[in-house]
PDB file of C-alpha atoms and ligand atoms in Angstrom:
ATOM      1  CA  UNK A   1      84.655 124.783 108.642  1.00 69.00           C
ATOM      2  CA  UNK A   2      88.609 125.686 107.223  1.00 89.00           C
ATOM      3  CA  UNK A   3      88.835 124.643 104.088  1.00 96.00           C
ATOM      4  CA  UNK A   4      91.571 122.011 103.197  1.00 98.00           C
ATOM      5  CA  UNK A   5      94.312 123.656 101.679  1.00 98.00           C
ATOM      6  CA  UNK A   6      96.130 121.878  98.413  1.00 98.00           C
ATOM      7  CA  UNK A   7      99.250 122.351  96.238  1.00 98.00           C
ATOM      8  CA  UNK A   8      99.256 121.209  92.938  1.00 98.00           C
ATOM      9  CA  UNK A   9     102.989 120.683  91.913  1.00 98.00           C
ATOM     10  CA  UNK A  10     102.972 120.228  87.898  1.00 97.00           C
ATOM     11  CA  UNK A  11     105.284 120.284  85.353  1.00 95.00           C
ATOM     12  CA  UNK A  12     103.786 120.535  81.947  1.00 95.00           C
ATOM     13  CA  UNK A  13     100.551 121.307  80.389  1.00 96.00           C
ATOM     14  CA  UNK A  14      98.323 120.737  83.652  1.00 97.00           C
ATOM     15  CA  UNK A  15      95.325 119.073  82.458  1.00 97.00           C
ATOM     16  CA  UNK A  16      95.443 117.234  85.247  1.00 98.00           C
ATOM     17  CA  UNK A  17      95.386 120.683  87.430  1.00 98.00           C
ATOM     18  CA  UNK A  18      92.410 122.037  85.400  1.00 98.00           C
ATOM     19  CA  UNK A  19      90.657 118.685  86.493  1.00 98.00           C
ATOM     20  CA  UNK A  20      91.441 119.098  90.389  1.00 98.00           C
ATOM     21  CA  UNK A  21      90.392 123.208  89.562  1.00 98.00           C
ATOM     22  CA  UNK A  22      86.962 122.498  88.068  1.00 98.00           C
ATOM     23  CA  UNK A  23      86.196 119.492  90.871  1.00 98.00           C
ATOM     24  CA  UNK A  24      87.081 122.257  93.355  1.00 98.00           C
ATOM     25  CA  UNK A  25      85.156 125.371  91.870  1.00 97.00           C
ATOM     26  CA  UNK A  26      81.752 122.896  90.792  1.00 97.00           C
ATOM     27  CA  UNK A  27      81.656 121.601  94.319  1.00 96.00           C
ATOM     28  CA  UNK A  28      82.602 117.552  93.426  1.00 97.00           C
ATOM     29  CA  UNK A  29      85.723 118.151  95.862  1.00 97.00           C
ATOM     30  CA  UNK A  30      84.055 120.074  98.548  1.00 95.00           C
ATOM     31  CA  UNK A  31      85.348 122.079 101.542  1.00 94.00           C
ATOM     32  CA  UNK A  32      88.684 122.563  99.568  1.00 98.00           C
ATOM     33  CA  UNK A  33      91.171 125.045  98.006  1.00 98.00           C
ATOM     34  CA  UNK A  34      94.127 124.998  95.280  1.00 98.00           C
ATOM     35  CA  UNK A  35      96.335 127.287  97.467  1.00 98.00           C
ATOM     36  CA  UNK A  36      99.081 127.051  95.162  1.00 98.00           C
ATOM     37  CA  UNK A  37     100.341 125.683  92.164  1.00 98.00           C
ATOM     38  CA  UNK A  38     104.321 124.906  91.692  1.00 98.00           C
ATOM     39  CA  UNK A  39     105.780 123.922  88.337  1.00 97.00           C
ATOM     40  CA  UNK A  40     109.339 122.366  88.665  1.00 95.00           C
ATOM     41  CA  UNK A  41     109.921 124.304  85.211  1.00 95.00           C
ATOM     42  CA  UNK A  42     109.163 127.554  83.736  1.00 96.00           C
ATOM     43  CA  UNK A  43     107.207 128.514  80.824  1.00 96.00           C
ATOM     44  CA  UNK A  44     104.918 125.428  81.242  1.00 97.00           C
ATOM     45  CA  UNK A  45     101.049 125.995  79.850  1.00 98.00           C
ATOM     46  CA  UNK A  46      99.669 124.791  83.702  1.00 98.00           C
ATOM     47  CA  UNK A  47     101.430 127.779  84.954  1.00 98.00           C
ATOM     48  CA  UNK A  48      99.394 130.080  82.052  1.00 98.00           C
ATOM     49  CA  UNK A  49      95.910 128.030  83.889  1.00 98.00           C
ATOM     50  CA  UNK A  50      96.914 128.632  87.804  1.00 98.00           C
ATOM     51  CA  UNK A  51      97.493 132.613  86.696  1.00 98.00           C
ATOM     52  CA  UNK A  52      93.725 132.607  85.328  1.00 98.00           C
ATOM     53  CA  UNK A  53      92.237 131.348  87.953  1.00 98.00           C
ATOM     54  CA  UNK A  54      94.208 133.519  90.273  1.00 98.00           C
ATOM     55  CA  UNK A  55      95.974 130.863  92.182  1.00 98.00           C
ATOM     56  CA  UNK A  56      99.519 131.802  93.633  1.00 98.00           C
ATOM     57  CA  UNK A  57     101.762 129.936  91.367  1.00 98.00           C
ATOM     58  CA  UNK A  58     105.943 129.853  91.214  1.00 97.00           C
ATOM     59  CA  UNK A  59     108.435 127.608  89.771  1.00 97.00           C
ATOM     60  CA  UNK A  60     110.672 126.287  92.418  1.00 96.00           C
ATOM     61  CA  UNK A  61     113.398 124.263  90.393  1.00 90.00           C
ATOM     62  CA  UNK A  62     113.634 119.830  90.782  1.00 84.00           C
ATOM     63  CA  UNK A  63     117.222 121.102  93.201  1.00 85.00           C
ATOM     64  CA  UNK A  64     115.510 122.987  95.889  1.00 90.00           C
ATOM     65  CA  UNK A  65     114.047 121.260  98.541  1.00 90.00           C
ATOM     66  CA  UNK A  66     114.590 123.576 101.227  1.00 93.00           C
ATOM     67  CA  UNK A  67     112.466 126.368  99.221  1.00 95.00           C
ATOM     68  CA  UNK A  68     109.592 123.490  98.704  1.00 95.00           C
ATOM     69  CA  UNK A  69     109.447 122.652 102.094  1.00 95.00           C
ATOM     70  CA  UNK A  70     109.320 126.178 103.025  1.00 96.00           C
ATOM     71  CA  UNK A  71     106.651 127.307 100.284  1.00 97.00           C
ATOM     72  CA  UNK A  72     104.587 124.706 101.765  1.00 97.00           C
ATOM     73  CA  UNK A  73     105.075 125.253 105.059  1.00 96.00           C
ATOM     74  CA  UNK A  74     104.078 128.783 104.480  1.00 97.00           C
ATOM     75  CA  UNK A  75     100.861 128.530 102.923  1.00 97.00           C
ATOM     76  CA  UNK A  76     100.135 126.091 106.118  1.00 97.00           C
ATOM     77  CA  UNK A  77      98.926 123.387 103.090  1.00 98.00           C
ATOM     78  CA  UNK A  78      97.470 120.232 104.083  1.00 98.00           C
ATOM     79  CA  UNK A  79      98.081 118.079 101.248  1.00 98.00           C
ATOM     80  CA  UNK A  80      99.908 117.454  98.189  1.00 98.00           C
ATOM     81  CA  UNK A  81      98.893 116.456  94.588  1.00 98.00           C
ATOM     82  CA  UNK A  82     100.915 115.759  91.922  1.00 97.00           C
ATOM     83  CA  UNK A  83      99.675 116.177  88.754  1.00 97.00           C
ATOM     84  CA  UNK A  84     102.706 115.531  86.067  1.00 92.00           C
ATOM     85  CA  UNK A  85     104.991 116.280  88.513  1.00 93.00           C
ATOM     86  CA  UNK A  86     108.085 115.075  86.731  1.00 86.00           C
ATOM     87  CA  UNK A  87     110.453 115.310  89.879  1.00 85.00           C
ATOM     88  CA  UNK A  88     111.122 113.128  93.039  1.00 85.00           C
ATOM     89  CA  UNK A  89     109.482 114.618  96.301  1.00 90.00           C
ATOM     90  CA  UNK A  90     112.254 115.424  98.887  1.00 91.00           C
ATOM     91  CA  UNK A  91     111.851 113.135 101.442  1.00 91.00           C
ATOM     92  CA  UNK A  92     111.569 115.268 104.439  1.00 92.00           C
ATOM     93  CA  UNK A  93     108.372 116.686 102.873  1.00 94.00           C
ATOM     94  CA  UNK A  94     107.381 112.856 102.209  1.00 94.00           C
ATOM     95  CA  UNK A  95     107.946 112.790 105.701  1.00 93.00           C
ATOM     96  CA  UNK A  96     105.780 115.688 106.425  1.00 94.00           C
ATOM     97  CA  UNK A  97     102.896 114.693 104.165  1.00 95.00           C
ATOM     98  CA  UNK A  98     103.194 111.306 105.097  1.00 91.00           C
ATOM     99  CA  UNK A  99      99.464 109.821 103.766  1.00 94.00           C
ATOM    100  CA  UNK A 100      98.939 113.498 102.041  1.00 97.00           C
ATOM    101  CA  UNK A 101     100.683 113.033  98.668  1.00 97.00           C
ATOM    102  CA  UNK A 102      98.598 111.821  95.934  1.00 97.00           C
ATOM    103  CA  UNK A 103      99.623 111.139  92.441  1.00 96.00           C
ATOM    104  CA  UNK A 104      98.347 110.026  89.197  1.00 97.00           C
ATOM    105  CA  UNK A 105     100.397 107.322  86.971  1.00 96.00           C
ATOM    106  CA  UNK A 106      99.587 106.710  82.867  1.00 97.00           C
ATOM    107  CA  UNK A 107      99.359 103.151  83.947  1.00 96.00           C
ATOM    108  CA  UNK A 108      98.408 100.022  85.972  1.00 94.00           C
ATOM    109  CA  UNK A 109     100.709  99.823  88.387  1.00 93.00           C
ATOM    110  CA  UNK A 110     102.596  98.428  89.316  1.00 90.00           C
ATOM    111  CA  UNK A 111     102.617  97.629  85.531  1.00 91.00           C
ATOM    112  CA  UNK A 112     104.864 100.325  83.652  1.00 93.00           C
ATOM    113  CA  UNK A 113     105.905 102.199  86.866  1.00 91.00           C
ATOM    114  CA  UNK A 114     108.962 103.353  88.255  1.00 88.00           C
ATOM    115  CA  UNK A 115     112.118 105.043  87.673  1.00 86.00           C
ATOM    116  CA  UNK A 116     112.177 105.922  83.825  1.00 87.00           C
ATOM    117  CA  UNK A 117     108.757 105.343  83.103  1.00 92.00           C
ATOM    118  CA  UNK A 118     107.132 108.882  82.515  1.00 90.00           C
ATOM    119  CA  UNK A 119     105.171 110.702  79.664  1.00 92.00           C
ATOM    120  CA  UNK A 120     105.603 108.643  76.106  1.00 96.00           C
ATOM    121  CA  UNK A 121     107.929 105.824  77.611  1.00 95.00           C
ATOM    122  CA  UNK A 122     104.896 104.299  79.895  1.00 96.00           C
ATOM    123  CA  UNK A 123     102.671 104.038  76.724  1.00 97.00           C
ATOM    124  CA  UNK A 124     106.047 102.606  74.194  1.00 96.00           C
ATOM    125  CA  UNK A 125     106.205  99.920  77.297  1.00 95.00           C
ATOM    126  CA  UNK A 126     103.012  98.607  77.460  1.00 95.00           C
ATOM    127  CA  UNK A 127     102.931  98.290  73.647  1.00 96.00           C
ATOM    128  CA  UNK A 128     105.712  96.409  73.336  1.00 95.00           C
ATOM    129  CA  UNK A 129     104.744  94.477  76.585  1.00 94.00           C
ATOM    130  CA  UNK A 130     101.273  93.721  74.262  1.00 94.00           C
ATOM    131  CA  UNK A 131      99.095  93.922  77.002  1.00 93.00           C
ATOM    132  CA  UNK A 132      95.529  94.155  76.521  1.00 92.00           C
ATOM    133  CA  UNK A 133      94.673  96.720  79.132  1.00 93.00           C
ATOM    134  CA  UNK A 134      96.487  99.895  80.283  1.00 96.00           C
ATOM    135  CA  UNK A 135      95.019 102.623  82.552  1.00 96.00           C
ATOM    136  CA  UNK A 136      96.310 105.017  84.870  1.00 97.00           C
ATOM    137  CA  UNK A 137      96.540 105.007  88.789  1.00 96.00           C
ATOM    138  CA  UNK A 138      95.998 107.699  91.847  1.00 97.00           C
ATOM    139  CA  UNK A 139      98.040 106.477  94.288  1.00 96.00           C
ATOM    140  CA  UNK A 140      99.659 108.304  97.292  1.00 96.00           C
ATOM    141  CA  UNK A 141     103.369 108.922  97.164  1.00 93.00           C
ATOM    142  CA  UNK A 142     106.278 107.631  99.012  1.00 87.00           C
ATOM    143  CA  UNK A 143     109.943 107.205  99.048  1.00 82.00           C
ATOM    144  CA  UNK A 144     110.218 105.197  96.084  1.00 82.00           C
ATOM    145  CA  UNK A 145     108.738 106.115  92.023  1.00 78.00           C
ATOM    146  CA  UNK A 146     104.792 104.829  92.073  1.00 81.00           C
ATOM    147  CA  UNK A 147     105.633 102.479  94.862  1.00 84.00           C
ATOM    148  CA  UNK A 148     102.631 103.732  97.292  1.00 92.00           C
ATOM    149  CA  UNK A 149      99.329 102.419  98.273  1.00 94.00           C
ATOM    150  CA  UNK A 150      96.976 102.762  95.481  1.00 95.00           C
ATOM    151  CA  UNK A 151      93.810 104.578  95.974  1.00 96.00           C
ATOM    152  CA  UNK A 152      91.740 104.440  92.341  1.00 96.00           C
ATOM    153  CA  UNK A 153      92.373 102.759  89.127  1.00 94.00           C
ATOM    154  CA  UNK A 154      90.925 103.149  85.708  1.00 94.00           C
ATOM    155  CA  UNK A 155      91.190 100.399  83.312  1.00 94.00           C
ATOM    156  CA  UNK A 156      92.200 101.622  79.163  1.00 94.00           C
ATOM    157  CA  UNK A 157      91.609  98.821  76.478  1.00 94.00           C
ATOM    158  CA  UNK A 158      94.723  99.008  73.983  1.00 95.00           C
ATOM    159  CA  UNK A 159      93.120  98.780  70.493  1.00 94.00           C
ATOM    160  CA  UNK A 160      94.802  97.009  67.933  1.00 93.00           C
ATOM    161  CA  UNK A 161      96.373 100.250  65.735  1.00 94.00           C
ATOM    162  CA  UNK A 162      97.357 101.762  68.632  1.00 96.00           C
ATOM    163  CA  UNK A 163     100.249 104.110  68.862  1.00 98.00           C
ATOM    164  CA  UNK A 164     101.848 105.400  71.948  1.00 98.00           C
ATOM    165  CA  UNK A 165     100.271 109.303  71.332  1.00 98.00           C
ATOM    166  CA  UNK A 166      97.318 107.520  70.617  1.00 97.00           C
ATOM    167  CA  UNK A 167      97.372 105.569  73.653  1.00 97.00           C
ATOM    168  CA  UNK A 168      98.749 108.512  75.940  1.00 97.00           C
ATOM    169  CA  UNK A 169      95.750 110.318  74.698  1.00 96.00           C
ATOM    170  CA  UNK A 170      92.946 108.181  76.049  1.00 96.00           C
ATOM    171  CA  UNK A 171      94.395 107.746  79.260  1.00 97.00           C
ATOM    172  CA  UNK A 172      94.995 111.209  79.730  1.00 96.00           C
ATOM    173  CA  UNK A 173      91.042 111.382  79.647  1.00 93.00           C
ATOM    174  CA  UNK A 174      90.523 109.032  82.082  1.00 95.00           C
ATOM    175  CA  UNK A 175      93.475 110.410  84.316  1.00 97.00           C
ATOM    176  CA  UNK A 176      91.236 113.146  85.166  1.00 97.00           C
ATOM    177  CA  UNK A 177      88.689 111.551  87.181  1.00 95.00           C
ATOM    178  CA  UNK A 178      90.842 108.916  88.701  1.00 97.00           C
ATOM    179  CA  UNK A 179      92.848 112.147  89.999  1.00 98.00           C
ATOM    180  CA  UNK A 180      89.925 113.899  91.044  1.00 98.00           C
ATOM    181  CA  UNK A 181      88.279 110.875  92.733  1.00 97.00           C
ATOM    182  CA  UNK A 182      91.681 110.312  94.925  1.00 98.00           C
ATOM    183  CA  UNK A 183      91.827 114.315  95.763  1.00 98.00           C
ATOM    184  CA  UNK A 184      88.407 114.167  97.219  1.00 98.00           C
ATOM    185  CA  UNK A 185      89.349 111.365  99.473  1.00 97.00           C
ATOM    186  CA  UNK A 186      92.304 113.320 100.370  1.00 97.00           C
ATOM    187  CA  UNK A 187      90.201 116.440 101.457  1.00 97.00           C
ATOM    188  CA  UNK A 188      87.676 114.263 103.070  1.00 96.00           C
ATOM    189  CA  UNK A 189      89.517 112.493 105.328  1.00 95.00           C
ATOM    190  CA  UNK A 190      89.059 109.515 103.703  1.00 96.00           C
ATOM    191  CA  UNK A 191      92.538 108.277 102.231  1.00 96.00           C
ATOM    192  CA  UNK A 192      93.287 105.533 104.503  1.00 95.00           C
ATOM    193  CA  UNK A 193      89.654 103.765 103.925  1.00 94.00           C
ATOM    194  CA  UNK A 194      90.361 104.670  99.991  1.00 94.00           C
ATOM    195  CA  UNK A 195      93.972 102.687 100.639  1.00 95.00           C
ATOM    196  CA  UNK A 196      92.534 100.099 102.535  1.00 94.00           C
ATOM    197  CA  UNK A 197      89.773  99.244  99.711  1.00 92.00           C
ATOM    198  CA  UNK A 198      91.105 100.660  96.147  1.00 93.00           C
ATOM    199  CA  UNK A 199      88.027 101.949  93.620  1.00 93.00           C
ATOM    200  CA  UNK A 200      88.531 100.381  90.027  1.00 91.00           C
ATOM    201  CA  UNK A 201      87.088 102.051  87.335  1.00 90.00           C
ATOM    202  CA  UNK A 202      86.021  99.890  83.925  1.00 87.00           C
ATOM    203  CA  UNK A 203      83.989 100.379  81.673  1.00 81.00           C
ATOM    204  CA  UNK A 204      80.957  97.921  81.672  1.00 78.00           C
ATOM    205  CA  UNK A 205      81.649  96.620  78.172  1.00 79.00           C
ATOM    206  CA  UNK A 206      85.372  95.976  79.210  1.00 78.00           C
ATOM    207  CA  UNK A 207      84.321  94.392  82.461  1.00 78.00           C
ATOM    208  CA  UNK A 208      84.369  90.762  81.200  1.00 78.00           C
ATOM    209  CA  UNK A 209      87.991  90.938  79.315  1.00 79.00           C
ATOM    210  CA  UNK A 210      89.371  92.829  82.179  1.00 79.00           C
ATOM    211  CA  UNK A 211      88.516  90.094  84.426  1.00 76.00           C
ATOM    212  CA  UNK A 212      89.597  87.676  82.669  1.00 77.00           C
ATOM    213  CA  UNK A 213      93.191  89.723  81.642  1.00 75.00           C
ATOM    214  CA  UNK A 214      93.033  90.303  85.631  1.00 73.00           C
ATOM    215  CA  UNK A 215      93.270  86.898  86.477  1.00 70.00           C
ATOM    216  CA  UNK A 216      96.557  86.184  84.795  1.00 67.00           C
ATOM    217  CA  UNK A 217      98.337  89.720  86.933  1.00 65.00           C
ATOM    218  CA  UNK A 218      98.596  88.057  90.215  1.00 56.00           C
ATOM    219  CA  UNK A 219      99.244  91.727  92.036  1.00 55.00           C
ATOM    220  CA  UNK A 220      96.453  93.626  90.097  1.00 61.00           C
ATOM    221  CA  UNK A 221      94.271  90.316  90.218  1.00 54.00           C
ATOM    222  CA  UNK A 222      92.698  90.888  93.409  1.00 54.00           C
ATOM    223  CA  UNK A 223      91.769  94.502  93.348  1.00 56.00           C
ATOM    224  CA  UNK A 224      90.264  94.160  89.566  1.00 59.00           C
ATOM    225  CA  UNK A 225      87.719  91.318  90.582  1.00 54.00           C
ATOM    226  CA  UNK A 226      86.828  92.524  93.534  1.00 53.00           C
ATOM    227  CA  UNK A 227      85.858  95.989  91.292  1.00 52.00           C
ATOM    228  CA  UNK A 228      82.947  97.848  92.566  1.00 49.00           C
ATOM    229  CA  UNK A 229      82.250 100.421  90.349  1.00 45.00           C
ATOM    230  CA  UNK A 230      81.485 100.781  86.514  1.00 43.00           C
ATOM    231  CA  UNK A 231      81.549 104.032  85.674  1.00 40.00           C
ATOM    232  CA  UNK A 232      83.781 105.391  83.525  1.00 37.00           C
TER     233      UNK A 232
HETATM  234  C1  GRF B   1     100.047 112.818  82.672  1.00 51.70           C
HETATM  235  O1  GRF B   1     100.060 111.755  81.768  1.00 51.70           O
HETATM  236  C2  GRF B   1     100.497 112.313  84.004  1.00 51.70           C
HETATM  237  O2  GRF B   1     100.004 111.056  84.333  1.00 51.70           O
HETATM  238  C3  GRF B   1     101.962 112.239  83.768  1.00 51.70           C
HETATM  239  O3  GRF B   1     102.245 113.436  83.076  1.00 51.70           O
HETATM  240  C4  GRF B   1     101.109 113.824  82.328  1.00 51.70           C
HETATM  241  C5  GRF B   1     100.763 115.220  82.722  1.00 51.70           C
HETATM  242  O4  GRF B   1      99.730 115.749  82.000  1.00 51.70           O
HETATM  243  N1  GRF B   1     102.706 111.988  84.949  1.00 51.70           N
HETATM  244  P1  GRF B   1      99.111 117.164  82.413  1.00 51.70           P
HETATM  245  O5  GRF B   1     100.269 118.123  82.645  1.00 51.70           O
HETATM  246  O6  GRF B   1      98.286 116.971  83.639  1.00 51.70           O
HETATM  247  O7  GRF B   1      98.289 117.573  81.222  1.00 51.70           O
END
């Protein structure tokens, strides 16, 4: 059986790449390959982690969407993840990967998504907004910033003391596996069923104050109670 063949498009430190690297190489994402990694900037530590694991890596710059399309056309690569990518996906590779694009959000969405809300920002917002819970989303990618169906969601408590590194720091951790659970649905064929039913991660002592902060979001309402999995 071919293996299924993915680009990781980063561009900063690429914990999130390690993440989709180690699912790959300890067999939780079976049957699959990083083909290529491709940082919108240079210089960028996720470049310094493709290189040591020997995975063909380039910078191809947030103005050239010929060369992206063609880079990916090239190494014949069957889907897409972004993984900090801080750029907007051209849309005739959008149109190419339709259903093939996944990427991970520092938030609930569709709380604290959208254009302007990256890195630090997404974390400042939902302090200010005082919300109980944050998180972070896999989602796949369209036209529009963190607009497209979500696939897996992992539900942060804010703690009173917070700050936004603070905050930015423990949903980093639980990035990871929200990422890696919505590549493996990507390699297995499975997106659509993933789309159609969203996995929400929470922790079982959050589970009660989640559902209960849940039922006041009337777009994240449904998908938290109907949560079928606890663990985080
Ligand atoms: C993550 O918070 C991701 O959600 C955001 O950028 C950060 C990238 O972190 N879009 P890393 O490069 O994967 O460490």
């Amino acid at each position: 059986m071919s293996l299924f063949k993915l680009a990781v498009l980063i561009s900063g430190s690429g914990s999130n790449l390690q993440a989709v690297i180690d699912a790959v190489s300890n067999g939780t994402i079976p049957n699959a390959k990083v083909e290529l990694v491709i940082s919108s900037r240079e210089g960028v530590y996720g470049l310094e982690r493709a290189k040591k694991h020997n995975i063909a890596n380039m910078v191809i710059g947030r103005n050239d969407p010929v060369m992206l399309s063609k880079t990916l056309e090239d190494k014949k690569i069957d889907g897409i993840v972004l993984a900090g990518y801080l750029s907007m996906i051209p849309p005739e590779v959008i149109k190419t990967y339709k259903n093939n694009i996944v990427n991970i959000h520092p938030a609930l969405l569709p709380m604290f998504g959208g254009k302007g809300f990256y890195g630090i920002r997404v974390h400042q917002a939902a302090l200010t907004a005082g919300v109980n819970y944050t998180g972070a989303t896999a989602h796949l990618a369209d036209r529009e910033y963190d607009t497209g169906d979500v696939l897996v969601r992992s539900v942060v408590p804010v703690l009173s003391g917070d700050t936004a590194e603070v905050l930015q720091k423990r949903v980093l951790s639980v990035e990871h596996r929200t990422l890696v659970l919505a590549v493996k649905a990507l390699a297995e064929n499975r997106i659509d069923e993933l789309a159609a039913k969203p996995l929400t991660l929470i922790n079982e002592e959050d589970r009660e104050g989640v559902l209960e902060f849940a039922q006041g979001l009337t777009v994240l309402g449904k998908a938290l109670t109907d949560a079928d999995r606890s663990d985080l």
